[in-house]
Amino acid sequence: MEVIFMNRLARITDQNEELAQVWIGEEEGAWHLGWSLYEEGDREDKVWYEGSSWEELMHIYRHQLALQMSEGFRPLLQGLFHEIEDLRSRNYGGQRLQCYSELYANETLYADLCTWRRKRAASDRKAPYFIATNRLLRMISSYVPLTMDELMQLPGVGESKASEYGQAWLELTNGVERSTVFPLDWVYSALKEEEYENWLYRQKEQKYKQELDKFKTRKQVLEGMKEGHTLEEIVHRSGLSRRELIELLEILDLEGYDTDCLLDAELAIMPEQEQEAVWNAYEELGDAFLKPVLHKVYGEEKPGGGSLEQVYEKLRMIRIRYRRHVETEQNVS
């Protein structure tokens, strides 16, 4: 195997130094990505990836490397993540406050705040994150503001949030013992640089994990279409809901992937006259919204022959073809 990239990393724990290296190699048209850990003269190898996709390899490389660096490993040669300085400089103060609050939160108070949010979301009929994010509740539980002035020193608490929910939060923090004070300038010196860097890499690891999961899902959908699977089979294979899958098909079609075979199979049970009526409704009303098309074709009553969601599925599938037709016509003209 020909090694085309390698970098060594080190981690110091309890006065001991651990060494590791990340490497990428190529052999007979296949890519190999791995991690080697050196400990007390022994070497432990882990293969992170073997395959033909450079794009998939890079997704795994970024995710796994960020995970190792969040656990304290640092490269001996810089350049594994060029954007780390940008990550530090963007909202530096707010990031350090967030980092400290996640590392040193009062878990009991945080649980009480989450319980309050769940009940308030149910009574207000709102999504919980519209009321307060986990990040904000972590900050409240860590810094324990006792007055409205202190509460409004936390990032994410403006006049609107404070007036609507501030009193309820202060009722929960009242009487809770705290070991810190306001203002929060002390955080910048109290937080160790290594703690902060590890936290930054955990944020990157979560970001790259989401990107890797998204890549794998797209790969499963594309493979399913290529192998002639039905919509339901691809749903089972990918873990997406039917609606999420159709929305992804819209994106894939715009990117130039062939979705016709899957659309043909799913629309086969829909009468041609009905499909033509939907197409004509798109031409007349546009394709931005589905509800006007639904009413145009089926009237105000609920369409027969299946659930309303199934009818919307068919409308979305026909819209995929309609938008492709419109784009082709525009390119020709």
Tab-separated table of C-alpha atoms in Angstrom:
chain	number	residue	atom	x	y	z
A	1	MET	CA	0.000	0.000	0.000
A	2	GLU	CA	1.262	3.468	-0.882
A	3	VAL	CA	0.804	5.963	1.956
A	4	ILE	CA	-0.125	9.365	0.514
A	5	PHE	CA	-0.780	11.233	3.781
A	6	MET	CA	0.311	10.836	7.385
A	7	ASN	CA	0.433	13.015	10.468
A	8	ARG	CA	1.445	12.256	14.026
A	9	LEU	CA	-0.511	13.362	17.074
A	10	ALA	CA	0.206	13.391	20.795
A	11	ARG	CA	-1.801	13.531	24.008
A	12	ILE	CA	-0.440	14.146	27.503
A	13	THR	CA	-2.403	12.545	30.350
A	14	ASP	CA	-1.210	12.154	33.943
A	15	GLN	CA	2.322	13.061	32.882
A	16	ASN	CA	2.299	10.278	30.266
A	17	GLU	CA	2.512	11.018	26.555
A	18	GLU	CA	0.448	8.981	24.113
A	19	LEU	CA	1.426	9.021	20.450
A	20	ALA	CA	-0.763	8.243	17.458
A	21	GLN	CA	-0.830	8.756	13.730
A	22	VAL	CA	-3.551	9.144	11.153
A	23	TRP	CA	-2.835	7.903	7.654
A	24	ILE	CA	-4.374	7.588	4.192
A	25	GLY	CA	-3.137	5.038	1.680
A	26	GLU	CA	-4.009	3.718	-1.772
A	27	GLU	CA	-3.742	0.158	-3.023
A	28	GLU	CA	-5.076	-1.288	-6.292
A	29	GLY	CA	-7.625	1.486	-6.746
A	30	ALA	CA	-8.952	1.311	-3.168
A	31	TRP	CA	-8.547	3.975	-0.484
A	32	HIS	CA	-7.547	3.109	3.067
A	33	LEU	CA	-7.894	5.359	6.105
A	34	GLY	CA	-6.652	4.406	9.517
A	35	TRP	CA	-5.514	5.351	13.002
A	36	SER	CA	-2.519	3.879	14.830
A	37	LEU	CA	-2.072	4.265	18.580
A	38	TYR	CA	1.349	3.697	20.182
A	39	GLU	CA	1.331	2.753	23.855
A	40	GLU	CA	4.204	1.279	25.899
A	41	GLY	CA	5.934	-0.045	22.833
A	42	ASP	CA	2.784	-1.616	21.377
A	43	ARG	CA	0.917	-0.441	18.308
A	44	GLU	CA	-2.840	-0.748	17.888
A	45	ASP	CA	-4.230	-0.156	14.375
A	46	LYS	CA	-7.809	0.777	13.556
A	47	VAL	CA	-9.103	0.904	9.989
A	48	TRP	CA	-11.604	3.722	9.682
A	49	TYR	CA	-12.392	3.209	6.007
A	50	GLU	CA	-11.685	0.923	3.064
A	51	GLY	CA	-13.353	1.575	-0.278
A	52	SER	CA	-13.391	3.415	-3.567
A	53	SER	CA	-15.075	6.694	-2.559
A	54	TRP	CA	-12.701	9.542	-1.758
A	55	GLU	CA	-15.680	11.697	-0.745
A	56	GLU	CA	-16.859	9.137	1.805
A	57	LEU	CA	-13.304	8.737	3.102
A	58	MET	CA	-13.043	12.487	3.719
A	59	HIS	CA	-16.353	12.581	5.601
A	60	ILE	CA	-15.129	9.789	7.890
A	61	TYR	CA	-11.669	11.377	8.217
A	62	ARG	CA	-13.081	14.705	9.420
A	63	HIS	CA	-15.506	13.096	11.858
A	64	GLN	CA	-13.076	10.594	13.385
A	65	LEU	CA	-10.225	13.090	13.614
A	66	ALA	CA	-12.397	15.695	15.331
A	67	LEU	CA	-13.449	12.983	17.791
A	68	GLN	CA	-9.816	12.141	18.629
A	69	MET	CA	-8.892	15.813	18.990
A	70	SER	CA	-11.876	16.424	21.280
A	71	GLU	CA	-10.300	13.789	23.540
A	72	GLY	CA	-7.030	15.689	23.749
A	73	PHE	CA	-4.892	14.582	20.797
A	74	ARG	CA	-3.066	17.383	19.000
A	75	PRO	CA	-1.124	17.191	15.713
A	76	LEU	CA	2.642	17.551	15.765
A	77	LEU	CA	2.363	19.216	12.351
A	78	GLN	CA	-0.400	21.806	12.106
A	79	GLY	CA	-2.880	21.775	9.248
A	80	LEU	CA	-5.374	19.011	10.030
A	81	PHE	CA	-8.118	21.591	10.606
A	82	HIS	CA	-7.247	24.919	9.036
A	83	GLU	CA	-10.391	26.627	10.274
A	84	ILE	CA	-9.797	26.239	14.027
A	85	GLU	CA	-8.540	29.828	14.360
A	86	ASP	CA	-11.637	31.098	12.557
A	87	LEU	CA	-13.750	29.030	14.938
A	88	ARG	CA	-12.063	30.670	17.912
A	89	SER	CA	-12.343	34.229	16.646
A	90	ARG	CA	-16.040	34.057	15.760
A	91	ASN	CA	-18.057	35.076	18.833
A	92	TYR	CA	-15.087	34.192	21.040
A	93	GLY	CA	-16.619	35.498	24.263
A	94	GLY	CA	-19.990	33.823	23.760
A	95	GLN	CA	-18.316	30.539	22.910
A	96	ARG	CA	-16.288	30.495	26.121
A	97	LEU	CA	-19.393	31.239	28.184
A	98	GLN	CA	-21.206	28.402	26.417
A	99	CYS	CA	-18.261	26.036	26.863
A	100	TYR	CA	-17.983	26.691	30.613
A	101	SER	CA	-21.729	26.295	31.115
A	102	GLU	CA	-21.731	22.899	29.423
A	103	LEU	CA	-18.748	21.685	31.429
A	104	TYR	CA	-19.943	22.989	34.798
A	105	ALA	CA	-23.729	22.984	34.713
A	106	ASN	CA	-25.884	22.321	37.773
A	107	GLU	CA	-27.579	19.154	36.507
A	108	THR	CA	-30.402	19.299	39.046
A	109	LEU	CA	-31.292	22.870	38.121
A	110	TYR	CA	-30.914	22.030	34.421
A	111	ALA	CA	-33.389	19.140	34.791
A	112	ASP	CA	-35.855	21.467	36.567
A	113	LEU	CA	-35.526	24.025	33.770
A	114	CYS	CA	-36.142	21.333	31.136
A	115	THR	CA	-39.242	20.156	33.011
A	116	TRP	CA	-40.526	23.741	33.158
A	117	ARG	CA	-39.862	24.194	29.415
A	118	ARG	CA	-41.723	20.999	28.522
A	119	LYS	CA	-44.810	22.073	30.503
A	120	ARG	CA	-44.691	25.631	29.142
A	121	ALA	CA	-44.329	24.377	25.553
A	122	ALA	CA	-47.394	22.168	26.016
A	123	SER	CA	-49.487	24.987	27.472
A	124	ASP	CA	-48.367	27.515	24.836
A	125	ARG	CA	-48.545	24.935	22.020
A	126	LYS	CA	-45.028	25.772	20.904
A	127	ALA	CA	-41.974	23.708	20.118
A	128	PRO	CA	-39.714	23.616	23.233
A	129	TYR	CA	-36.730	25.154	21.400
A	130	PHE	CA	-38.846	28.220	20.548
A	131	ILE	CA	-39.132	28.913	24.254
A	132	ALA	CA	-35.507	28.238	25.198
A	133	THR	CA	-32.652	26.276	23.653
A	134	ASN	CA	-30.696	23.646	25.564
A	135	ARG	CA	-27.734	26.012	25.332
A	136	LEU	CA	-29.595	28.784	27.154
A	137	LEU	CA	-30.905	26.454	29.866
A	138	ARG	CA	-27.354	25.182	30.390
A	139	MET	CA	-26.146	28.742	30.902
A	140	ILE	CA	-28.894	29.507	33.407
A	141	SER	CA	-28.140	26.304	35.327
A	142	SER	CA	-24.399	27.012	35.396
A	143	TYR	CA	-24.321	30.739	36.216
A	144	VAL	CA	-27.557	30.823	38.301
A	145	PRO	CA	-28.752	34.395	37.719
A	146	LEU	CA	-30.781	35.729	40.643
A	147	THR	CA	-31.922	39.071	39.226
A	148	MET	CA	-33.317	40.235	35.916
A	149	ASP	CA	-30.150	42.267	35.305
A	150	GLU	CA	-27.979	39.184	35.772
A	151	LEU	CA	-30.268	37.097	33.585
A	152	MET	CA	-29.968	39.563	30.707
A	153	GLN	CA	-26.170	39.288	30.803
A	154	LEU	CA	-26.479	35.767	29.368
A	155	PRO	CA	-26.160	35.419	25.567
A	156	GLY	CA	-29.550	34.631	24.083
A	157	VAL	CA	-31.619	36.522	26.658
A	158	GLY	CA	-33.046	39.717	25.227
A	159	GLU	CA	-35.843	41.939	26.451
A	160	SER	CA	-38.508	39.787	24.828
A	161	LYS	CA	-37.316	36.515	26.403
A	162	ALA	CA	-36.726	38.179	29.745
A	163	SER	CA	-40.187	39.750	29.894
A	164	GLU	CA	-41.978	36.562	28.820
A	165	TYR	CA	-40.062	33.870	30.716
A	166	GLY	CA	-37.560	35.652	32.982
A	167	GLN	CA	-39.655	35.635	36.144
A	168	ALA	CA	-40.301	31.900	35.846
A	169	TRP	CA	-36.573	31.222	35.421
A	170	LEU	CA	-35.679	33.370	38.417
A	171	GLU	CA	-38.220	31.520	40.551
A	172	LEU	CA	-36.319	28.314	39.741
A	173	THR	CA	-32.872	29.806	40.440
A	174	ASN	CA	-33.961	31.532	43.651
A	175	GLY	CA	-32.444	29.721	46.623
A	176	VAL	CA	-30.001	27.695	44.513
A	177	GLU	CA	-26.488	28.007	45.903
A	178	ARG	CA	-23.927	29.308	43.445
A	179	SER	CA	-20.155	29.563	43.585
A	180	THR	CA	-19.748	32.177	40.845
A	181	VAL	CA	-20.623	35.835	40.465
A	182	PHE	CA	-21.775	38.356	37.872
A	183	PRO	CA	-20.452	39.891	35.680
A	184	LEU	CA	-18.969	36.849	33.973
A	185	ASP	CA	-15.570	38.227	32.957
A	186	TRP	CA	-13.889	35.666	35.221
A	187	VAL	CA	-14.881	32.854	32.847
A	188	TYR	CA	-12.238	33.836	30.286
A	189	SER	CA	-9.401	33.183	32.729
A	190	ALA	CA	-11.034	30.363	34.723
A	191	LEU	CA	-11.607	28.189	31.658
A	192	LYS	CA	-8.482	26.252	30.745
A	193	GLU	CA	-7.360	26.595	27.150
A	194	GLU	CA	-7.187	22.812	26.721
A	195	GLU	CA	-10.764	22.463	27.998
A	196	TYR	CA	-11.896	25.099	25.539
A	197	GLU	CA	-10.074	23.538	22.576
A	198	ASN	CA	-11.457	20.079	23.384
A	199	TRP	CA	-14.941	21.582	23.538
A	200	LEU	CA	-14.438	23.292	20.176
A	201	TYR	CA	-13.467	19.982	18.614
A	202	ARG	CA	-16.540	18.334	20.134
A	203	GLN	CA	-18.638	20.914	18.299
A	204	LYS	CA	-16.805	20.034	15.097
A	205	GLU	CA	-17.232	16.305	15.766
A	206	GLN	CA	-21.003	16.757	16.084
A	207	LYS	CA	-21.091	18.817	12.887
A	208	TYR	CA	-19.061	16.252	10.943
A	209	LYS	CA	-21.179	13.404	12.368
A	210	GLN	CA	-24.289	15.067	10.938
A	211	GLU	CA	-22.580	15.538	7.580
A	212	LEU	CA	-21.435	11.896	7.559
A	213	ASP	CA	-24.937	10.647	8.412
A	214	LYS	CA	-26.391	12.816	5.655
A	215	PHE	CA	-23.841	11.473	3.167
A	216	LYS	CA	-24.597	7.853	4.128
A	217	THR	CA	-28.335	8.449	3.798
A	218	ARG	CA	-27.914	9.911	0.305
A	219	LYS	CA	-25.718	6.960	-0.615
A	220	GLN	CA	-28.359	4.479	0.573
A	221	VAL	CA	-31.093	6.272	-1.382
A	222	LEU	CA	-29.021	6.421	-4.570
A	223	GLU	CA	-28.080	2.741	-4.261
A	224	GLY	CA	-31.720	1.861	-3.634
A	225	MET	CA	-32.854	3.683	-6.763
A	226	LYS	CA	-30.098	2.055	-8.810
A	227	GLU	CA	-31.130	-1.394	-7.584
A	228	GLY	CA	-34.802	-0.742	-8.423
A	229	HIS	CA	-36.162	-0.672	-4.876
A	230	THR	CA	-39.600	0.744	-4.154
A	231	LEU	CA	-40.193	3.901	-2.135
A	232	GLU	CA	-41.178	1.845	0.913
A	233	GLU	CA	-38.077	-0.340	0.617
A	234	ILE	CA	-35.829	2.721	0.469
A	235	VAL	CA	-37.651	4.213	3.469
A	236	HIS	CA	-36.920	1.041	5.445
A	237	ARG	CA	-33.312	0.996	4.247
A	238	SER	CA	-32.492	4.652	4.901
A	239	GLY	CA	-34.527	5.348	8.029
A	240	LEU	CA	-36.125	8.403	6.407
A	241	SER	CA	-39.850	9.056	6.542
A	242	ARG	CA	-41.730	8.914	3.238
A	243	ARG	CA	-42.001	12.698	3.167
A	244	GLU	CA	-38.293	13.173	3.941
A	245	LEU	CA	-37.429	10.734	1.162
A	246	ILE	CA	-39.578	12.541	-1.411
A	247	GLU	CA	-38.068	15.885	-0.377
A	248	LEU	CA	-34.611	14.338	-0.867
A	249	LEU	CA	-35.701	13.048	-4.284
A	250	GLU	CA	-36.542	16.633	-5.241
A	251	ILE	CA	-33.005	17.690	-4.339
A	252	LEU	CA	-31.401	14.728	-6.124
A	253	ASP	CA	-33.414	15.398	-9.259
A	254	LEU	CA	-32.256	19.027	-9.275
A	255	GLU	CA	-28.675	17.776	-8.961
A	256	GLY	CA	-29.121	15.680	-12.098
A	257	TYR	CA	-29.695	12.209	-10.651
A	258	ASP	CA	-32.141	9.948	-12.510
A	259	THR	CA	-35.287	9.530	-10.414
A	260	ASP	CA	-37.574	8.407	-13.243
A	261	CYS	CA	-37.611	4.681	-12.491
A	262	LEU	CA	-38.714	5.242	-8.908
A	263	LEU	CA	-41.278	7.885	-9.910
A	264	ASP	CA	-42.657	5.624	-12.663
A	265	ALA	CA	-43.184	2.781	-10.209
A	266	GLU	CA	-44.850	4.965	-7.578
A	267	LEU	CA	-47.127	6.819	-10.035
A	268	ALA	CA	-48.143	3.678	-11.960
A	269	ILE	CA	-51.330	3.264	-9.899
A	270	MET	CA	-52.378	6.891	-10.503
A	271	PRO	CA	-54.640	7.275	-13.578
A	272	GLU	CA	-53.068	9.229	-16.440
A	273	GLN	CA	-56.048	11.577	-16.544
A	274	GLU	CA	-55.515	12.450	-12.910
A	275	GLN	CA	-51.787	13.009	-13.480
A	276	GLU	CA	-52.566	15.277	-16.421
A	277	ALA	CA	-54.989	17.313	-14.291
A	278	VAL	CA	-52.257	17.831	-11.669
A	279	TRP	CA	-49.764	18.845	-14.370
A	280	ASN	CA	-52.214	21.372	-15.823
A	281	ALA	CA	-52.822	22.789	-12.333
A	282	TYR	CA	-49.082	23.371	-11.911
A	283	GLU	CA	-48.999	25.172	-15.257
A	284	GLU	CA	-51.888	27.386	-14.202
A	285	LEU	CA	-51.087	28.003	-10.545
A	286	GLY	CA	-47.324	27.497	-10.336
A	287	ASP	CA	-45.472	24.936	-8.229
A	288	ALA	CA	-44.607	26.924	-5.100
A	289	PHE	CA	-47.555	25.622	-3.031
A	290	LEU	CA	-49.327	22.276	-3.066
A	291	LYS	CA	-52.638	23.197	-1.436
A	292	PRO	CA	-53.987	25.327	-4.322
A	293	VAL	CA	-53.127	22.501	-6.722
A	294	LEU	CA	-54.882	20.017	-4.455
A	295	HIS	CA	-58.058	22.121	-4.428
A	296	LYS	CA	-57.886	22.755	-8.166
A	297	VAL	CA	-57.724	19.056	-8.998
A	298	TYR	CA	-59.852	17.508	-6.263
A	299	GLY	CA	-62.045	20.377	-5.039
A	300	GLU	CA	-62.476	21.378	-1.429
A	301	GLU	CA	-63.415	17.877	-0.308
A	302	LYS	CA	-60.845	15.333	0.845
A	303	PRO	CA	-59.753	13.220	-2.169
A	304	GLY	CA	-60.864	9.620	-2.161
A	305	GLY	CA	-58.650	6.592	-2.716
A	306	GLY	CA	-56.091	6.940	0.049
A	307	SER	CA	-55.066	9.311	2.808
A	308	LEU	CA	-54.498	13.007	2.264
A	309	GLU	CA	-50.779	12.501	2.890
A	310	GLN	CA	-50.647	9.900	0.106
A	311	VAL	CA	-52.263	12.380	-2.276
A	312	TYR	CA	-49.679	14.997	-1.313
A	313	GLU	CA	-46.954	12.425	-2.018
A	314	LYS	CA	-48.217	12.043	-5.577
A	315	LEU	CA	-48.417	15.830	-5.986
A	316	ARG	CA	-44.781	16.146	-4.886
A	317	MET	CA	-43.672	13.396	-7.264
A	318	ILE	CA	-45.392	15.006	-10.231
A	319	ARG	CA	-43.914	18.350	-9.180
A	320	ILE	CA	-40.440	16.824	-9.462
A	321	ARG	CA	-41.100	16.057	-13.124
A	322	TYR	CA	-42.848	19.362	-13.746
A	323	ARG	CA	-39.934	21.387	-12.374
A	324	ARG	CA	-37.466	19.379	-14.434
A	325	HIS	CA	-39.617	20.030	-17.545
A	326	VAL	CA	-39.732	23.774	-16.823
A	327	GLU	CA	-35.956	23.911	-16.314
A	328	THR	CA	-35.355	22.026	-19.573
A	329	GLU	CA	-37.660	24.393	-21.467
A	330	GLN	CA	-35.852	27.422	-20.011
A	331	ASN	CA	-32.453	26.031	-20.958
A	332	VAL	CA	-33.616	25.336	-24.528
A	333	SER	CA	-35.015	28.826	-24.962
